[in-house]
Amino acid sequence: MFQATVVKWILLYLVISPTLFIICLSDVHSTNLLAAKRKRMSDRVRKMFYHAYDNYMMYAFPHDELKPLTRTFTDSLSELGNLKLEHLPQQYNGSALTLIESLSSLAILGNHTEFEKAIIWLSENLSFDVDARINLFECNIRVLGGLVSAHILATDSTNRLVQGIYKNQLLDLAEDLGRRFLPAFNTPTGLPYAWINLKHGVIADETTETSTSGCGSLILEMGALSRLTGDPRFETAALHALRKLWSMRSSLNLVGTTLDVATGEWIEFSSGIGAGVDSFYEYLMKAYVLFGRDEIWKMFQSAYIAVQKYFRHGPWYHEADMRTGIATYWQLTSLQAFWPGLQVLVGDIEAANSSHREFFKVWKKYGVLPERYLLDHQMLHPTEKYYPLRPELAESTFYLYQATKDPWYMEVGETIMNSLNAHTRVKGGFASIRDVTTMQLEDHQHSFFLAETCKYLYLLFDDSFLLNQNYIFTTEGHPLPVRSNWHEKLPGAYNLRNGSSIKNGEQIKRTSAMSLQVCPASMIQHETNERRLESACHIPDTRADHRCFSEDDCGFDANTCKRRSCSMAGYCGLWSII
């Protein structure tokens, strides 16, 4: 009997083992195919980057940006961009904006020689002692952020710079620029002017109007500068402006789009997650990760829940009046495509995926993502039909792939890359699109195409730069390392095991993933019968059957972040909106 059993098992093994061997070979083959495809795709992105970069260096350097159709340049960062070459001040040689923006991309691509050459040139030639009126927000995210990030990368031994070549020159430039920013904060409110002259400070009769992003998206770059230099003035100014801006929020925890820095009054009350506000939300979350300040987390938690409650409609986000929460404009703007990437950092993967797929549908419909799309009419905005090589959809695609490892996101990245090569690549670089319905081109290659668009596509297919590293990317795509010595404190909530306290036996604690400061997915304990938390703000109803005897028995809806109420029939739901 025993021998017969053994023979049966041997025969069964001989039948099954070839199948298992074939399956294993198939898995290995699939893995190899995926790796080979990623290599091909990353090589294609590399070629895109150098096509844009080499043409800039050939025809536009050291000026700000390339005009790829005419192979000339534009100095777009300041008002000097409106002057002809013969009218430029004698001391003005350009800010080499695209070169500065390309520094971290060169490091990520592993081009240490070009990275080193760029550092040497900037060290010897770049000066901010020029009579130029610049936009504080743009100069902060592009120039200051580019210099600070590149300094950190230059001091990283993996970049293999020639010993003795780098002596903190980029940090010295960044500190000089930061000091020239500080007069902009000398306002009655502490909110900075939108424009400042690098040589003379705030000029007479300067406009006092600025955007929420303009005064609420300075903390990463200026905070990092303070940590690197030991000079607290930069972070203090940016943090004071952020606190003041948050104090101006409505009772719904919403902010507007534009404001007056002298009076502290709102000018435009309609707001959303797009232009004028987008990076404000982004920097709240990322500043918490970078610096560990609980006060910033509390700002973000309240702001995020308010966005989900008042702006979200299914997978889309409309605009609303900050005072009432009533919808004002039903429109998609291309800048909104950053939001799914931010939701990945929060841990709201399901919501991020839902919105990302809708953005991608619009991309496929037009071949690129138009600047503005009217959701209520399902049509393009009549005048804002352009696409300036924006990176936001590629950015969110990269984050979602990192979170899920779903190869579908690589297919999205390939589609984006194919579209860019088919519609925007010209002999002199990559051109913006003036009209997505005709694919008529515009003579402008924005610096963020090299700083962000190419970078996020490359990292989607080759993330070796991130191996054993922990970075936060600024709104301009410049990496800043997450360092424990930069943190105000390291909260215990970083320990994902804290999520196990959400349920103890039959007792449910009235808390959400956001209030515990952990990603929702980390709350799942597979060895227990705990329910999955569907979003960052979700609080389950007390009972699994959703029965209730009072409002306290009801939680918060996973999709809208709105408080569920107890009906007269004794069931929890969003009854107030029916």
XYZ file of C-alpha atoms in Angstrom:
578
model
C 0.000 0.000 0.000
C 2.775 2.401 0.926
C 4.726 1.597 -2.250
C 1.635 2.167 -4.410
C 1.111 5.575 -2.815
C 4.709 6.556 -3.436
C 4.436 5.488 -7.079
C 1.275 7.590 -7.486
C 3.018 10.688 -6.094
C 6.032 10.122 -8.357
C 3.785 9.794 -11.419
C 1.854 12.916 -10.389
C 5.124 14.841 -9.993
C 6.317 13.711 -13.436
C 3.064 14.969 -14.966
C 3.001 18.297 -13.110
C 6.701 19.226 -13.042
C 7.043 19.882 -16.791
C 4.038 22.196 -16.566
C 5.558 24.024 -13.596
C 8.862 24.225 -15.461
C 7.108 25.733 -18.488
C 5.281 28.225 -16.237
C 8.555 29.226 -14.576
C 10.195 29.659 -17.965
C 7.210 31.720 -19.067
C 7.516 33.982 -16.017
C 11.236 34.421 -16.592
C 10.594 35.148 -20.266
C 7.941 37.750 -19.381
C 10.258 39.399 -16.869
C 13.055 39.536 -19.427
C 10.724 40.981 -22.051
C 9.542 43.664 -19.620
C 13.122 44.549 -18.682
C 14.107 44.746 -22.349
C 11.125 46.990 -23.105
C 11.948 49.289 -20.208
C 15.500 49.572 -21.518
C 14.268 50.452 -25.004
C 11.825 53.014 -23.663
C 14.372 54.649 -21.346
C 16.822 54.874 -24.244
C 14.173 56.627 -26.331
C 13.513 59.145 -23.560
C 17.257 59.702 -23.221
C 17.416 60.569 -26.936
C 14.473 62.955 -26.520
C 16.222 64.730 -23.679
C 19.466 65.173 -25.578
C 17.676 66.316 -28.723
C 16.127 69.120 -26.646
C 19.250 69.780 -24.574
C 21.787 69.781 -27.419
C 19.688 72.181 -29.488
C 19.347 74.504 -26.513
C 23.111 74.471 -25.970
C 23.729 75.039 -29.674
C 21.229 77.831 -30.379
C 20.044 79.406 -27.098
C 22.656 78.991 -24.357
C 23.338 80.940 -22.145
C 19.914 82.548 -22.481
C 16.825 81.193 -20.789
C 14.956 79.032 -23.262
C 15.102 77.736 -26.835
C 12.841 78.732 -29.712
C 13.110 75.454 -31.642
C 11.388 76.464 -34.886
C 13.648 79.452 -35.570
C 16.592 78.116 -33.523
C 16.905 81.290 -31.517
C 16.425 82.105 -27.844
C 14.103 83.833 -25.420
C 14.880 85.234 -21.964
C 11.522 84.256 -20.544
C 12.303 84.374 -16.826
C 12.261 88.156 -16.546
C 10.941 91.236 -18.278
C 14.168 91.235 -20.265
C 12.549 88.547 -22.366
C 10.530 91.303 -24.028
C 13.657 93.113 -25.229
C 15.566 92.499 -28.430
C 19.157 91.297 -28.222
C 20.666 94.702 -29.060
C 18.655 96.308 -26.226
C 19.785 93.948 -23.463
C 21.891 95.457 -20.675
C 25.609 95.020 -21.335
C 26.157 93.000 -18.188
C 23.292 90.633 -18.988
C 24.491 87.319 -20.406
C 21.346 85.335 -19.685
C 20.483 83.241 -16.657
C 21.074 79.925 -18.462
C 17.687 78.860 -17.132
C 17.384 75.685 -19.187
C 20.908 74.637 -18.179
C 20.051 75.098 -14.495
C 16.794 73.205 -14.979
C 18.684 70.375 -16.702
C 21.248 69.814 -13.945
C 19.333 67.213 -11.946
C 18.208 65.496 -15.156
C 21.836 65.174 -16.275
C 22.688 63.616 -12.909
C 19.761 61.196 -13.111
C 20.783 60.198 -16.652
C 24.265 59.501 -15.319
C 26.000 62.072 -17.524
C 28.602 63.087 -14.959
C 30.834 64.798 -17.519
C 28.140 67.195 -18.744
C 26.899 67.706 -15.179
C 30.414 68.721 -14.147
C 30.893 71.022 -17.156
C 27.589 72.763 -16.374
C 28.588 73.302 -12.741
C 31.925 74.800 -13.764
C 30.325 77.174 -16.259
C 27.675 78.340 -13.798
C 30.295 78.804 -11.078
C 32.365 81.056 -13.323
C 29.670 82.953 -15.216
C 26.302 83.099 -13.462
C 25.497 86.273 -11.541
C 22.257 87.533 -10.082
C 23.510 91.094 -9.695
C 21.431 92.243 -12.669
C 18.800 94.934 -13.127
C 16.028 92.462 -13.949
C 12.464 92.201 -12.636
C 11.695 88.516 -12.103
C 8.689 86.504 -10.978
C 9.434 85.269 -7.465
C 7.502 82.004 -7.765
C 9.005 80.992 -11.123
C 12.537 81.987 -10.112
C 12.154 80.072 -6.853
C 10.969 76.773 -8.310
C 13.189 76.886 -11.406
C 16.443 78.617 -10.455
C 16.703 78.362 -6.661
C 15.272 74.843 -6.683
C 17.557 73.806 -9.535
C 20.659 75.143 -7.795
C 19.845 73.674 -4.372
C 19.026 70.250 -5.827
C 22.128 70.228 -8.030
C 24.308 71.215 -5.074
C 23.047 68.218 -3.123
C 23.623 65.935 -6.101
C 27.088 67.419 -6.661
C 28.087 66.514 -3.101
C 26.845 62.950 -3.622
C 29.837 60.668 -4.218
C 27.874 58.616 -6.755
C 28.083 61.493 -9.246
C 31.869 61.037 -9.415
C 32.885 64.662 -9.905
C 36.587 65.327 -10.272
C 37.963 65.731 -6.765
C 38.448 69.355 -5.821
C 36.286 70.677 -8.676
C 33.203 71.338 -6.579
C 33.503 73.662 -3.598
C 29.861 74.543 -2.923
C 29.685 77.071 -5.757
C 26.050 76.247 -6.541
C 25.087 76.658 -2.895
C 26.825 80.047 -2.838
C 24.803 81.104 -5.881
C 21.606 79.806 -4.294
C 22.300 81.692 -1.068
C 22.943 84.903 -3.004
C 19.665 84.457 -4.876
C 17.787 83.656 -1.673
C 19.007 86.871 -0.086
C 17.723 88.799 -3.098
C 14.306 87.197 -2.530
C 13.971 88.396 1.069
C 12.896 92.021 0.359
C 9.809 90.620 -1.383
C 8.518 89.504 2.032
C 8.634 93.015 3.499
C 4.868 93.548 3.341
C 2.293 94.312 6.054
C 1.135 90.698 5.895
C 4.430 88.908 5.339
C 3.019 87.565 2.077
C 5.617 88.195 -0.653
C 5.272 90.355 -3.732
C 4.911 88.367 -6.944
C 7.677 90.376 -8.655
C 11.030 91.636 -7.462
C 14.055 93.281 -9.075
C 17.176 91.213 -8.418
C 19.371 94.293 -8.114
C 17.095 96.893 -6.526
C 14.493 94.868 -4.635
C 10.810 95.811 -4.807
C 10.356 98.664 -7.260
C 8.024 101.610 -6.674
C 4.341 101.009 -7.451
C 4.893 97.263 -7.714
C 1.660 95.294 -8.012
C 0.420 93.816 -4.746
C -1.595 91.079 -6.445
C -0.276 87.534 -6.313
C -1.562 83.978 -6.499
C -2.005 81.362 -3.807
C 0.708 79.266 -5.449
C 2.933 82.323 -5.711
C 3.138 82.886 -1.962
C 2.327 79.379 -0.717
C 4.838 77.342 -2.738
C 8.186 78.578 -1.479
C 8.772 76.407 1.572
C 10.600 73.454 -0.043
C 13.320 75.419 -1.812
C 13.771 78.132 0.816
C 13.503 75.630 3.651
C 16.154 73.419 2.087
C 18.370 76.476 1.573
C 18.138 77.294 5.284
C 19.015 73.719 6.250
C 22.053 73.732 3.950
C 23.385 77.200 4.859
C 22.372 77.414 8.516
C 20.669 80.744 7.787
C 17.085 80.470 9.115
C 15.811 83.608 7.361
C 14.781 81.846 4.167
C 12.669 79.150 5.828
C 11.282 81.631 8.352
C 10.041 83.962 5.615
C 8.470 81.165 3.580
C 6.887 79.544 6.636
C 5.466 82.855 7.865
C 3.879 83.422 4.441
C 2.430 79.919 4.480
C 0.949 80.402 7.952
C -0.553 83.741 6.964
C -2.049 82.269 3.807
C -3.608 79.404 5.751
C -5.064 81.857 8.283
C -6.957 83.455 5.384
C -8.853 80.244 4.534
C -12.630 80.176 4.658
C -14.723 78.349 7.231
C -14.809 75.463 4.718
C -10.991 75.234 4.814
C -10.812 76.462 1.205
C -8.535 79.152 -0.200
C -8.994 81.444 -3.181
C -6.832 81.907 -6.256
C -5.497 85.484 -6.067
C -4.990 87.902 -3.180
C -3.512 91.244 -2.184
C -0.246 90.962 -0.227
C -0.659 94.421 1.311
C -4.178 94.039 2.692
C -4.394 90.267 3.050
C -7.728 90.281 1.231
C -8.815 87.796 -1.405
C -9.290 89.055 -4.963
C -10.520 85.887 -6.677
C -12.726 83.646 -4.534
C -13.242 80.880 -7.084
C -10.667 78.160 -6.628
C -9.779 74.597 -7.552
C -6.704 72.378 -7.799
C -5.404 73.900 -11.053
C -3.582 77.053 -12.091
C -2.863 79.530 -9.324
C -3.440 77.057 -6.482
C -2.035 73.656 -7.499
C 1.437 73.737 -5.934
C 0.051 75.173 -2.673
C -1.554 71.791 -1.937
C 1.470 69.944 -3.294
C 3.908 71.805 -1.049
C 1.871 71.288 2.100
C 2.176 67.513 1.728
C 5.775 67.514 0.541
C 6.922 70.015 3.167
C 5.583 67.720 5.854
C 7.515 64.789 4.380
C 10.696 66.867 4.022
C 10.646 68.707 7.345
C 8.312 66.716 9.604
C 6.349 69.695 10.926
C 3.030 68.549 12.373
C 1.479 71.990 11.869
C 1.998 71.635 8.111
C 0.463 68.164 8.164
C -2.617 69.527 9.920
C -2.921 72.220 7.245
C -2.688 69.618 4.506
C -5.120 67.216 6.156
C -7.796 69.892 6.437
C -7.102 71.239 2.943
C -7.160 67.799 1.306
C -10.456 66.812 2.885
C -11.968 70.154 1.835
C -10.856 69.549 -1.769
C -12.446 66.102 -1.767
C -15.646 67.472 -0.267
C -16.184 70.574 -2.379
C -14.247 70.142 -5.640
C -14.575 66.456 -6.478
C -17.288 65.226 -8.830
C -16.712 61.565 -9.629
C -13.181 61.315 -11.072
C -13.113 65.028 -11.952
C -12.446 68.169 -9.936
C -14.363 71.356 -10.696
C -13.809 74.810 -9.217
C -15.905 76.269 -6.410
C -16.392 79.443 -4.409
C -14.155 79.250 -1.337
C -16.858 80.896 0.791
C -19.797 78.637 -0.068
C -18.384 75.522 -1.719
C -20.786 76.063 -4.642
C -19.388 74.993 -8.010
C -18.281 77.870 -10.259
C -16.438 76.426 -13.274
C -16.744 72.881 -14.574
C -13.459 72.546 -16.388
C -10.355 70.431 -16.636
C -7.052 72.259 -16.764
C -3.847 70.484 -17.711
C -2.157 71.534 -14.460
C -4.733 69.492 -12.523
C -3.082 66.317 -13.849
C -0.527 66.578 -11.011
C -3.237 65.687 -8.472
C -3.178 61.875 -8.906
C 0.567 61.954 -8.217
C -0.040 63.876 -5.004
C -2.748 61.397 -4.014
C -0.210 58.594 -4.379
C 1.889 60.270 -1.680
C -1.222 60.468 0.502
C -2.005 56.811 -0.156
C -5.280 57.423 -2.020
C -4.333 55.075 -4.856
C -7.867 54.209 -5.941
C -8.881 57.860 -6.260
C -5.591 58.677 -8.004
C -6.080 55.927 -10.564
C -9.655 57.019 -11.255
C -8.695 60.610 -12.072
C -5.545 59.628 -13.954
C -7.519 57.426 -16.352
C -9.848 60.317 -17.186
C -6.923 62.614 -17.941
C -5.437 59.923 -20.159
C -8.725 59.582 -22.049
C -8.570 63.282 -22.909
C -4.918 62.871 -23.946
C -5.835 60.045 -26.306
C -8.772 62.023 -27.688
C -6.601 64.965 -28.767
C -3.140 63.404 -28.982
C -1.934 65.621 -26.110
C -3.553 67.259 -23.064
C -5.182 70.617 -23.922
C -4.698 73.488 -21.504
C -8.407 73.746 -20.705
C -11.353 71.426 -21.359
C -14.969 72.298 -20.488
C -16.438 69.371 -18.583
C -20.027 70.604 -18.674
C -19.957 70.944 -22.469
C -17.485 68.116 -23.203
C -15.526 70.420 -25.491
C -12.301 72.397 -25.691
C -12.078 75.870 -24.286
C -12.446 78.182 -27.310
C -9.141 80.026 -26.738
C -7.003 77.855 -24.438
C -6.401 74.988 -26.854
C -2.626 74.874 -26.522
C -0.218 72.319 -25.060
C 3.140 73.753 -23.878
C 4.887 70.371 -23.315
C 3.536 70.132 -19.766
C 4.782 67.267 -17.531
C 1.905 66.719 -15.103
C 0.358 63.613 -16.694
C 3.776 61.964 -17.079
C 4.477 62.859 -13.439
C 1.315 61.193 -12.134
C 1.940 58.190 -14.377
C 5.380 57.771 -12.814
C 3.993 57.964 -9.259
C 1.201 55.499 -9.959
C 3.607 52.995 -11.484
C 5.875 53.304 -8.462
C 2.904 52.647 -6.185
C 1.301 49.782 -8.098
C 3.954 48.349 -10.468
C 1.086 47.930 -12.913
C 2.685 47.699 -16.418
C -0.325 49.525 -17.862
C 1.217 52.773 -16.633
C 4.293 52.062 -18.737
C 1.963 51.758 -21.721
C 0.590 55.184 -20.824
C 4.147 56.517 -20.686
C 4.890 55.012 -24.086
C 1.784 56.673 -25.523
C 2.839 60.047 -24.098
C 6.329 59.601 -25.515
C 4.995 58.616 -28.955
C 2.698 61.651 -28.995
C 5.529 64.015 -28.120
C 7.753 62.613 -30.846
C 4.957 62.588 -33.418
C 3.511 66.045 -32.780
C 6.141 68.232 -31.104
C 9.586 67.054 -32.224
C 11.196 69.331 -34.798
C 14.734 69.627 -36.143
C 15.598 72.305 -33.586
C 14.189 70.590 -30.477
C 10.618 70.148 -29.197
C 8.011 72.816 -29.896
C 4.861 73.644 -27.948
C 1.483 73.149 -29.614
C -0.587 76.260 -30.243
C -3.827 74.446 -31.156
C -4.422 70.765 -30.346
C -7.133 70.518 -33.009
C -4.726 71.374 -35.831
C -1.402 70.532 -34.115
C -0.107 73.937 -35.183
C 3.207 74.489 -33.420
C 4.459 77.385 -31.315
C 8.108 78.455 -31.240
C 8.881 77.685 -27.591
C 10.641 74.851 -25.785
C 9.979 75.460 -22.091
C 12.752 74.621 -19.646
C 10.387 72.363 -17.694
C 10.361 69.965 -20.658
C 13.910 68.974 -19.646
C 13.430 69.460 -15.909
C 10.214 67.468 -15.628
C 8.617 65.958 -18.730
C 11.673 64.021 -19.877
C 12.735 63.281 -16.294
C 9.466 61.676 -15.203
C 9.223 59.646 -18.411
C 12.785 58.428 -17.913
C 12.193 57.516 -14.256
C 9.053 55.639 -15.279
C 11.196 53.264 -17.339
C 14.464 53.429 -15.380
C 14.150 54.179 -11.671
C 17.688 53.115 -10.735
C 18.338 56.661 -9.513
C 15.824 56.037 -6.732
C 17.395 52.759 -5.578
C 17.938 52.901 -1.805
C 17.162 56.625 -1.919
C 14.262 58.681 -0.612
C 13.523 61.874 -2.503
C 10.801 64.455 -2.672
C 10.497 66.123 -6.071
C 9.691 69.825 -6.106
C 6.914 71.159 -8.316
C 9.610 71.710 -10.973
C 10.864 68.132 -10.689
C 14.057 68.877 -8.739
C 14.865 66.075 -6.239
C 15.466 66.909 -2.576
C 16.544 64.095 -0.225
C 14.473 63.239 2.817
C 16.931 63.506 5.703
C 16.247 62.779 9.338
C 18.393 65.713 10.475
C 16.144 68.074 8.510
C 13.105 66.923 10.461
C 11.579 68.799 13.324
C 10.823 65.334 14.649
C 10.331 61.839 13.331
C 6.716 61.031 14.272
C 5.821 57.546 15.356
C 3.151 57.522 12.669
C 5.921 56.762 10.172
C 5.882 53.287 11.696
C 3.230 51.508 9.640
C 2.424 49.127 12.501
C 0.540 51.985 14.126
C -2.277 51.136 11.730
C -3.065 48.000 13.737
C -4.632 50.150 16.410
C -7.512 51.128 14.140
C -9.568 48.226 15.440
C -9.285 46.376 18.698
C -11.669 43.444 18.865
C -15.155 44.783 18.155
C -14.269 48.360 19.089
C -13.620 50.707 16.148
C -11.648 53.833 16.872
C -13.099 56.885 15.172
C -10.104 57.795 13.090
C -8.937 57.845 9.496
C -5.662 57.084 7.776
C -4.979 60.809 7.501
C -5.425 61.424 11.212
C -3.056 58.523 11.914
C -0.613 59.943 9.326
C -0.178 56.645 7.493
C -1.128 55.468 4.018
C -4.504 53.697 3.898
C -3.038 50.485 2.486
C -0.829 50.116 5.552
C -3.912 49.846 7.734
C -4.743 46.379 6.400
C -3.901 43.523 8.747
C -4.355 40.347 6.731
C -4.240 38.049 9.745
C -7.377 39.711 11.170
C -10.848 40.492 9.884
C -10.266 44.208 9.631
C -11.984 46.023 6.789
C -9.988 47.725 4.048
C -9.824 51.499 4.332
C -10.656 52.768 0.865
C -9.139 56.241 1.048
C -7.079 58.497 3.224
C -10.052 60.240 4.807
C -12.346 57.205 5.126
C -13.784 56.391 8.531
C -15.971 53.254 8.517
C -19.468 53.191 9.966
C -19.573 51.616 13.407
C -21.574 48.618 12.191
C -20.879 46.505 9.129
C -24.570 46.585 8.133
C -24.511 50.431 8.321
C -27.307 50.517 10.897
C -27.204 53.503 13.241
C -28.928 54.929 16.286
C -27.185 58.306 16.219
C -24.846 60.396 14.072
C -21.913 59.062 16.094
C -22.474 55.626 14.546
C -21.709 56.975 11.048
C -18.280 57.586 9.547
C -16.860 59.550 6.614
C -17.464 58.622 2.984
C -14.411 57.197 1.203
C -14.942 59.025 -2.101
C -16.127 62.474 -1.065
C -14.662 62.711 2.461
C -18.075 63.965 3.594
C -19.574 63.017 6.942
C -22.275 60.345 6.632
C -25.483 60.922 8.576
C -28.047 58.682 10.221
C -31.395 58.554 8.419
C -34.816 58.346 10.078
C -34.877 54.686 9.033
C -31.665 54.106 10.969
C -29.066 53.718 8.212
C -25.849 55.652 7.588
C -25.457 57.397 4.235
C -24.957 60.674 2.390
C -28.623 61.514 2.833
C -28.135 65.269 2.851
C -27.155 65.305 -0.840
C -30.111 63.244 -2.099
